[in-house]
mmCIF file of C-alpha atoms in Angstrom:
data_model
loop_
_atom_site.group_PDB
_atom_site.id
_atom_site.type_symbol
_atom_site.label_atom_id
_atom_site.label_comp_id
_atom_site.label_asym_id
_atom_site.label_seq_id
_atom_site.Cartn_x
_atom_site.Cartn_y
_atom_site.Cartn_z
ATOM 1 C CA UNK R 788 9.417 22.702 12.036
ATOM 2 C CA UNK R 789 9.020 24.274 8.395
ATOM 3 C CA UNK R 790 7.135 21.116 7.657
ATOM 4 C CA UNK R 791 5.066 20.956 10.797
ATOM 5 C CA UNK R 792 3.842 24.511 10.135
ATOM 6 C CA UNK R 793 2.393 23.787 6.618
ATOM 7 C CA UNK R 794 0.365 21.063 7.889
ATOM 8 C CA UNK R 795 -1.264 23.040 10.162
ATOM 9 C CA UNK R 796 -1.783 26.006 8.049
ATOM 10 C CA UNK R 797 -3.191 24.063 6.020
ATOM 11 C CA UNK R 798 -5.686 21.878 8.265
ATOM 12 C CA UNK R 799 -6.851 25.462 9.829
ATOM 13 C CA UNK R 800 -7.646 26.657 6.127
ATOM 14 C CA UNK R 801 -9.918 23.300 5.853
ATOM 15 C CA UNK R 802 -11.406 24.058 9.354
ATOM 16 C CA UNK R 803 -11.894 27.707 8.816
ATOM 17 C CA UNK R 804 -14.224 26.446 5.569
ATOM 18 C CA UNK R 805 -16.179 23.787 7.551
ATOM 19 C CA UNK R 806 -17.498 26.594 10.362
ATOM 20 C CA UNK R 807 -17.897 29.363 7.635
ATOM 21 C CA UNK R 808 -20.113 26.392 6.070
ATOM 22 C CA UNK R 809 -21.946 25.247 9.178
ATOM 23 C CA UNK R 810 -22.234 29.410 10.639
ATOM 24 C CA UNK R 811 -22.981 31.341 7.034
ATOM 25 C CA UNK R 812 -23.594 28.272 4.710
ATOM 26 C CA UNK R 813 -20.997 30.452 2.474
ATOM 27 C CA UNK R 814 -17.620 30.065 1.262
ATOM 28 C CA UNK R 815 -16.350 32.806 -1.043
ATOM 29 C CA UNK R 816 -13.129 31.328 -2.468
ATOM 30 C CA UNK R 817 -12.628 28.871 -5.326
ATOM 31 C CA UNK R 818 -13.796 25.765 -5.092
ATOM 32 C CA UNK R 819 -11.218 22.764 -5.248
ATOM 33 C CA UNK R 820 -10.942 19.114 -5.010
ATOM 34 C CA UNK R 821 -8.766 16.920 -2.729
ATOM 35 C CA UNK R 822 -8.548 13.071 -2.253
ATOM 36 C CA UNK R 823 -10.382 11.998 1.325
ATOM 37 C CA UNK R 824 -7.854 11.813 3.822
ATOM 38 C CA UNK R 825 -9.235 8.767 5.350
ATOM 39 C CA UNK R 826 -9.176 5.201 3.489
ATOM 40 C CA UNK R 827 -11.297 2.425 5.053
ATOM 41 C CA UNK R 828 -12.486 4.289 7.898
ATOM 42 C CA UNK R 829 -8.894 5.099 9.402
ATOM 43 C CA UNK R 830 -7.055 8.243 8.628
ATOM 44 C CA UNK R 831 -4.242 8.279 5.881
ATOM 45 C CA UNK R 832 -0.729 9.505 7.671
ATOM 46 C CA UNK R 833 0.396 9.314 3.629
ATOM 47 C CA UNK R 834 -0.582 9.326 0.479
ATOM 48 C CA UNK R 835 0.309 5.803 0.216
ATOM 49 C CA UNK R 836 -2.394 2.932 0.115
ATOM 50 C CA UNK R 837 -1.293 -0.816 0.457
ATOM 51 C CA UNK R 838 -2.626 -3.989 -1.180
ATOM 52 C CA UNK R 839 -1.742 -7.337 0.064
ATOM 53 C CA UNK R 840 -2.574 -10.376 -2.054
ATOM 54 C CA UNK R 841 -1.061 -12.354 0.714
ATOM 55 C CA UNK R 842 -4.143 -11.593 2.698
ATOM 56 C CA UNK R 843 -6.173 -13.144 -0.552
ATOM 57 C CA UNK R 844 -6.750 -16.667 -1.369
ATOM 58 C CA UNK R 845 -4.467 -17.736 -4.340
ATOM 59 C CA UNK R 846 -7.420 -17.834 -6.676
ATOM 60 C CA UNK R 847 -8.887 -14.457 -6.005
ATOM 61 C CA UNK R 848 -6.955 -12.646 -9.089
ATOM 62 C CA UNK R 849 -8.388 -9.106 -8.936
ATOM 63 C CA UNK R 850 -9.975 -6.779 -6.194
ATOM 64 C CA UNK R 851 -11.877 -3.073 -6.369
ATOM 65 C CA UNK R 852 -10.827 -0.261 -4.308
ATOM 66 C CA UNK R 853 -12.829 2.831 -4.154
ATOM 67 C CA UNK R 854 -10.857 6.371 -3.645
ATOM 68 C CA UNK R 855 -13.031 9.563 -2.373
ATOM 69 C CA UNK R 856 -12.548 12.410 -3.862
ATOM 70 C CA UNK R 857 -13.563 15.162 -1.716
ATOM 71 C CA UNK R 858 -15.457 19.269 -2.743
ATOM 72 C CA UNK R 859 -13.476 21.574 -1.179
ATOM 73 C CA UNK R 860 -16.148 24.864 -1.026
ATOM 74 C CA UNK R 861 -19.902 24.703 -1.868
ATOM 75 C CA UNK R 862 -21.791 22.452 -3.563
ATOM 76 C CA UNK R 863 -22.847 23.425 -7.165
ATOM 77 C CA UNK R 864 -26.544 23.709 -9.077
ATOM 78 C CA UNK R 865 -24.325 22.434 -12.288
ATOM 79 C CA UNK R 866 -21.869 19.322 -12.791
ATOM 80 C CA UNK R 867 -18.476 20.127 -12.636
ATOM 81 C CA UNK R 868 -15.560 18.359 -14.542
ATOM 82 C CA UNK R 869 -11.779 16.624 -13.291
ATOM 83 C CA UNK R 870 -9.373 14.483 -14.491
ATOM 84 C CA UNK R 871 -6.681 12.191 -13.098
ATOM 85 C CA UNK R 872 -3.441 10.620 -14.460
ATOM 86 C CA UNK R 873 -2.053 7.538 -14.086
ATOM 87 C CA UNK R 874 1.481 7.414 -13.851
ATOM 88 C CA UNK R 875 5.097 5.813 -12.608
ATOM 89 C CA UNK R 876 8.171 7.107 -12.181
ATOM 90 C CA UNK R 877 10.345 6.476 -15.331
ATOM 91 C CA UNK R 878 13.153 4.380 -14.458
ATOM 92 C CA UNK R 879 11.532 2.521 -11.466
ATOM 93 C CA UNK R 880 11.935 -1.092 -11.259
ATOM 94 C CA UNK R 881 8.517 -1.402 -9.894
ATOM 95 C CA UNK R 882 6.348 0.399 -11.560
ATOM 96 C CA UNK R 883 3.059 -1.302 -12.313
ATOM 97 C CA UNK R 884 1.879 -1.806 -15.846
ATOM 98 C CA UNK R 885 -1.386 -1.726 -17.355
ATOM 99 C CA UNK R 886 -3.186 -4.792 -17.965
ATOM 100 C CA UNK R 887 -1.373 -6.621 -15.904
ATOM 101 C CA UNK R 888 -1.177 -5.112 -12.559
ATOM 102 C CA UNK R 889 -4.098 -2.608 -12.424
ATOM 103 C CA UNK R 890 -7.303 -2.227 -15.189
ATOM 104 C CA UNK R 891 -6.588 1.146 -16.684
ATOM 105 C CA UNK R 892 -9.090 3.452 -15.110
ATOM 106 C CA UNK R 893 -11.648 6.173 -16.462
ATOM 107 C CA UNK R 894 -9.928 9.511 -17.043
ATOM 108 C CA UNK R 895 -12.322 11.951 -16.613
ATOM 109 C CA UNK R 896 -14.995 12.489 -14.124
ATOM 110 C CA UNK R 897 -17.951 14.597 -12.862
ATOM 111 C CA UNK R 898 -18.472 16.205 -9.443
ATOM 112 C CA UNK R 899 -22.207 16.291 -9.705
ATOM 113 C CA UNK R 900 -24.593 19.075 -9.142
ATOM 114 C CA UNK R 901 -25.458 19.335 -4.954
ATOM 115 C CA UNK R 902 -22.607 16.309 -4.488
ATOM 116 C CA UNK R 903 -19.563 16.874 -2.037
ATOM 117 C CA UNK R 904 -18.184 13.992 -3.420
ATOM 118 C CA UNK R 905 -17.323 11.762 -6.586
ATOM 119 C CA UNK R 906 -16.138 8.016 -6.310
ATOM 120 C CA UNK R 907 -12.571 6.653 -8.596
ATOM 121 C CA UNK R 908 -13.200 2.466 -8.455
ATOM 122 C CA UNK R 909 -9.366 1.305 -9.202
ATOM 123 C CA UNK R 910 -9.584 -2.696 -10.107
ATOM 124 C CA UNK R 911 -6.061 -3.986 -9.165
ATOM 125 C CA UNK R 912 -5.123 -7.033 -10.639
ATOM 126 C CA UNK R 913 -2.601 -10.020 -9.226
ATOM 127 C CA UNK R 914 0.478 -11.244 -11.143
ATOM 128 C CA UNK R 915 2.574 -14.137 -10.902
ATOM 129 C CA UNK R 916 6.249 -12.962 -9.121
ATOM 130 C CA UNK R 917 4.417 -10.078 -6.563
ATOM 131 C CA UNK R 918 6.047 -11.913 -4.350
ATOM 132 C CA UNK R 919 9.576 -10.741 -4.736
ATOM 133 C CA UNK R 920 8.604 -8.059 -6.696
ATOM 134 C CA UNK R 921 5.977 -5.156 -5.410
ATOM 135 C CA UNK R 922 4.959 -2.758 -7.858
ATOM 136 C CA UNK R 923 3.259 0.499 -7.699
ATOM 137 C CA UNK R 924 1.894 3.533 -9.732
ATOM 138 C CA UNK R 925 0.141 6.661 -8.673
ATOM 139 C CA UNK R 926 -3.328 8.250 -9.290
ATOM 140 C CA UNK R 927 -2.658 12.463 -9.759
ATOM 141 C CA UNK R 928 -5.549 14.221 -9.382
ATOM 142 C CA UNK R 929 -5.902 17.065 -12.212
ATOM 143 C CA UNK R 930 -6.802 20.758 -11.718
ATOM 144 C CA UNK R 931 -9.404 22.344 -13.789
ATOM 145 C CA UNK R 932 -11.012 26.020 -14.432
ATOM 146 C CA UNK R 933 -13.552 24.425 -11.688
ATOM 147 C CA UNK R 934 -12.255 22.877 -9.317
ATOM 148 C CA UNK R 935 -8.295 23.749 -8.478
ATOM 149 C CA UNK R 936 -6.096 22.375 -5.611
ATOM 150 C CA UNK R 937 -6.816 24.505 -2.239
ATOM 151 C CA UNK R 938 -6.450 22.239 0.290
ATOM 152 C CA UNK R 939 -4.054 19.004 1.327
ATOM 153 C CA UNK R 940 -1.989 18.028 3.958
ATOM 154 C CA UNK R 941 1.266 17.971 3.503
ATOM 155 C CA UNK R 942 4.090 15.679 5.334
ATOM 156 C CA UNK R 943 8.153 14.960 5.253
ATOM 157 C CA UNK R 944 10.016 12.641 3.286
ATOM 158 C CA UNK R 945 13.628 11.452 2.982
ATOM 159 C CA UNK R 946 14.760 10.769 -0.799
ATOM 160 C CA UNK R 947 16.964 8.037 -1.414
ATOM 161 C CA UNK R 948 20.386 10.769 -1.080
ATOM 162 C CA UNK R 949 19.585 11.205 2.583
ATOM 163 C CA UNK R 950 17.861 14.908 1.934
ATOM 164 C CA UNK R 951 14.159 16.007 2.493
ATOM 165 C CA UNK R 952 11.616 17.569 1.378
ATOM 166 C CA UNK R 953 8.112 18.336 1.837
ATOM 167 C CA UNK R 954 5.288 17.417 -0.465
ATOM 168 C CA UNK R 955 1.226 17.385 -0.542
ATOM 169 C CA UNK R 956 0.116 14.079 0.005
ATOM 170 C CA UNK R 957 -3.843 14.278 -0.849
ATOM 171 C CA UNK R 958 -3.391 15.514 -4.060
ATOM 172 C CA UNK R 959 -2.236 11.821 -5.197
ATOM 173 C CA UNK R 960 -2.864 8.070 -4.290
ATOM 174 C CA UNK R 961 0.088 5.828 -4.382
ATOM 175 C CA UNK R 962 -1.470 2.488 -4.957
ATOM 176 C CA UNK R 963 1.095 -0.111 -3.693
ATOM 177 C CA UNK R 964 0.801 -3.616 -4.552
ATOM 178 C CA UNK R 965 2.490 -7.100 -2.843
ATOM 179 C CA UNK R 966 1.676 -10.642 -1.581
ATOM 180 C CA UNK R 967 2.872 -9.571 2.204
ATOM 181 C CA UNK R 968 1.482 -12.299 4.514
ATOM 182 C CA UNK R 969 2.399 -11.519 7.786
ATOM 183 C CA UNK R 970 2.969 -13.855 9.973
ATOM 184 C CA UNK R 971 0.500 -14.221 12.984
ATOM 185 C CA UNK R 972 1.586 -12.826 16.543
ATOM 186 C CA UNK R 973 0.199 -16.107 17.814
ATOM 187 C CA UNK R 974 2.287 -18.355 15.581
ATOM 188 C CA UNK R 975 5.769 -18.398 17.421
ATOM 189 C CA UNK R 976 4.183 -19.803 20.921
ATOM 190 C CA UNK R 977 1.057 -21.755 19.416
ATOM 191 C CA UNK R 978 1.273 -22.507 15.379
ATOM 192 C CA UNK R 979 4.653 -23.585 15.651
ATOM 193 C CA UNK R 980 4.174 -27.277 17.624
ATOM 194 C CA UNK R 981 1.331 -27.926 14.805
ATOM 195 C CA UNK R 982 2.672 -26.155 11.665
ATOM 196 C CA UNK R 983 6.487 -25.810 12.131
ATOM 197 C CA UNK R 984 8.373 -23.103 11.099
ATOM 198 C CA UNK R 985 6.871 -20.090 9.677
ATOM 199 C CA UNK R 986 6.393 -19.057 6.132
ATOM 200 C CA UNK R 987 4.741 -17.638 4.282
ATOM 201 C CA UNK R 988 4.205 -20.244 1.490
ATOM 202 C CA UNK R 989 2.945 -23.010 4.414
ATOM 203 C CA UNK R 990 0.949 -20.509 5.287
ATOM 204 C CA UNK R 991 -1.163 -19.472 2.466
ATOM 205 C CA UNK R 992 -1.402 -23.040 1.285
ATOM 206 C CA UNK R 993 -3.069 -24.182 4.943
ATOM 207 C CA UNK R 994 -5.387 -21.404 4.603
ATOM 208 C CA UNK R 995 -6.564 -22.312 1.036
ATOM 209 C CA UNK R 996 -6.676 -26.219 1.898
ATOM 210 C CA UNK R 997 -8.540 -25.310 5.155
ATOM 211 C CA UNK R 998 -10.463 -22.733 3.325
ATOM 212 C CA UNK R 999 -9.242 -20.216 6.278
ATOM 213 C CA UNK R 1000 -9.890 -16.395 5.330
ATOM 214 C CA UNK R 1001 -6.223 -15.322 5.804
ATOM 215 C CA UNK R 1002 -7.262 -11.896 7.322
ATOM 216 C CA UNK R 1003 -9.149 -13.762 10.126
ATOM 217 C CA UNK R 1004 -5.779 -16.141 10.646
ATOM 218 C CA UNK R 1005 -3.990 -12.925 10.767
ATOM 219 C CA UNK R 1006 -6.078 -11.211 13.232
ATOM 220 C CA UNK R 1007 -7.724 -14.071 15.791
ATOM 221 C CA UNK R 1008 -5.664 -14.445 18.626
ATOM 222 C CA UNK R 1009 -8.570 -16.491 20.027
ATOM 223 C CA UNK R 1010 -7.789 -19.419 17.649
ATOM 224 C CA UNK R 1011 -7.988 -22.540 19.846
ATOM 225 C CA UNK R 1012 -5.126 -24.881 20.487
ATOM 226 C CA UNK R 1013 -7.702 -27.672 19.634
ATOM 227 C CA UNK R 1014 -8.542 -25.939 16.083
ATOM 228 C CA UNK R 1015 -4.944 -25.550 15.718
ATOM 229 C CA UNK R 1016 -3.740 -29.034 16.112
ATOM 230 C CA UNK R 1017 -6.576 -30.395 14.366
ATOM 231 C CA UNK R 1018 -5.784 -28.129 11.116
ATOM 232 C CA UNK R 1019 -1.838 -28.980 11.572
ATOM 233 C CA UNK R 1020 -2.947 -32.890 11.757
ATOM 234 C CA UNK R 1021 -5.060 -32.001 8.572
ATOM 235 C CA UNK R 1022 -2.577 -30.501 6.669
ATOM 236 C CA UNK R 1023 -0.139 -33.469 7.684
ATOM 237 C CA UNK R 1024 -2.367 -36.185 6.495
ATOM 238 C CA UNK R 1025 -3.231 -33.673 3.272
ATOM 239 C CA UNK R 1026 0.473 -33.483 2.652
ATOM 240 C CA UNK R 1027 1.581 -37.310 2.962
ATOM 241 C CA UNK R 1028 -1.706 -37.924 0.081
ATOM 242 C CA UNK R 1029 -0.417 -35.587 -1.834
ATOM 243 C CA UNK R 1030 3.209 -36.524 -1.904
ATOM 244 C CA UNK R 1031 2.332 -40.277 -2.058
ATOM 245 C CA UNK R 1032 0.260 -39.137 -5.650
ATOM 246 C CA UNK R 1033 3.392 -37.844 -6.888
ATOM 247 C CA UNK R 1034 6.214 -38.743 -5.150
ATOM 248 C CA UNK R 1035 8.724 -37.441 -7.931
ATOM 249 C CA UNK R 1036 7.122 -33.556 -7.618
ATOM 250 C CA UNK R 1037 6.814 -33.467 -3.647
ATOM 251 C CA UNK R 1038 5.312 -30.105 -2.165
ATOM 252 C CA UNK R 1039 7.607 -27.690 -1.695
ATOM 253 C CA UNK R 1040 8.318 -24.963 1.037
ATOM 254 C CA UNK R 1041 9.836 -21.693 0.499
ATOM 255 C CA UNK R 1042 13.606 -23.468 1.098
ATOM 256 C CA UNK R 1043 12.863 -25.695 -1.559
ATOM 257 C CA UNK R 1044 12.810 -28.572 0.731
ATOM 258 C CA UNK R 1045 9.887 -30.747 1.213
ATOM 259 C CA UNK R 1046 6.684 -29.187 3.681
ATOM 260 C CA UNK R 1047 6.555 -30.285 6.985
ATOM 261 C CA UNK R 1048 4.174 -29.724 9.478
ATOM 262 C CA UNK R 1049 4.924 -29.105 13.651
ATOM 263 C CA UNK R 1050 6.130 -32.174 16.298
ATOM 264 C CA UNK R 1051 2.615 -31.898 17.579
ATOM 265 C CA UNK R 1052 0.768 -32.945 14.038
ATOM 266 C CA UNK R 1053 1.910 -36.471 14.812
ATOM 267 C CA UNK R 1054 -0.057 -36.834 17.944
#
């Protein structure tokens, strides 16, 4: 309940601001900043934003993401200064590095004069081994004489000894990085007679030989059983050439065993 209650107190103090500003076009508090509590046009339920490569062909090496920073109070005739950190948790296995999993960002930033906003561009970067391995690091928004921390949401989490405890979750980004690859509701009832057993290697290797975007395989249920068959017949054929090339390095699944495509790529 105790956690329940700060949320709300705190999404009434954000509401009570947006009808002083749309009544009075006031607000006589401090101004502060916050991180937008939507990402990608759907709200955040934590501070917590996930990047798949598995959703990426295996050449694309590095995306952009773009984090809102939100004005909390007026707008101002003058530019106004933050900062962020970037940081991990000493001691965690995952923690992101530099360089190699993420482009170090700009540290300081401007809330310009009459802006409501200010864009942070993050470039995250792919590594060799995300796939048993995610790795993460966090984006801490900084206070300043300017702009302070009035508003976030706040939310319950259990720590790794069982207890909980409430924290702010817009006041930081957790960038989270993998090479998840889901596999497809359709695939158990209509990929499997073409393509054989799921993984996640066969996967990502038809969509880059087909030239597939792997968000659209992931999301079409209206693929057609005739598309299907004719990519797992594809991908058969594709594999034989391959293995008859080099017939001492064979293609490999995730089992180490040699690929196979479905009972239905035959015919």
């Amino acid at each position: 309940m105790k956690n329940i209650i700060m949320a709300i107190g705190l999404v009434i103090s954000a509401s009570a601001l947006v009808g002083c500003e749309e009544s009075l076009d006031t607000y006589a508090g401090e101004n502060g900043i916050y991180f937008d509590t939507h990402y990608e046009e759907s709200e955040m339920q934590n501070d917590t934003i996930n990047v798949h490569w598995g959703l990426k062909k295996s050449d694309v090496t590095s995306q952009k993401l773009t984090l809102i920073v939100k004005l909390f109070g007026n707008t101002s005739p003058v530019d106004r200064r933050f900062s962020i950190r970037v940081e991990t948790d000493p001691g965690d296995e995952k923690a992101a590095q530099p360089g190699v999993d993420y482009v170090m960002p700009p540290l300081e930033y401007v809330m310009e004069a009459g802006k409501a906003e200010t864009p942070i561009e993050i470039e995250v970067l792919r590594r060799p081994g995300l796939k048993d391995n995610a790795r993460r690091f966090r984006i801490n928004l900084v206070e300043s004489d300017e702009l302070k921390f009035h508003f976030t949401r706040a939310v319950g989490f259990v720590n790794a000894d069982g207890t909980t405890e409430t924290r702010p979750i817009d006041l930081q980004r957790v960038i989270r990085i993998d090479e998840s690859f889901p596999m497809p509701v359709w695939w158990d009832h209509r990929g499997e007679p073409y393509f054989g057993a799921w993984s996640q290697t066969k996967a990502s290797l038809i969509c880059d030989v087909m030239e597939i975007d792997r968000e659209d395989w992931i999301a079409k249920a209206t693929l057609t059983a005739g598309y299907l068959k004719f990519c797992g017949a594809f991908m058969k054929r594709w594999l034989d050439e391959q293995n008859a090339l080099n017939p001492d390095n064979p293609i490999l699944d995730e089992d180490g065993e040699p690929m196979k495509m479905g009972i239905e790529s035959d015919r």
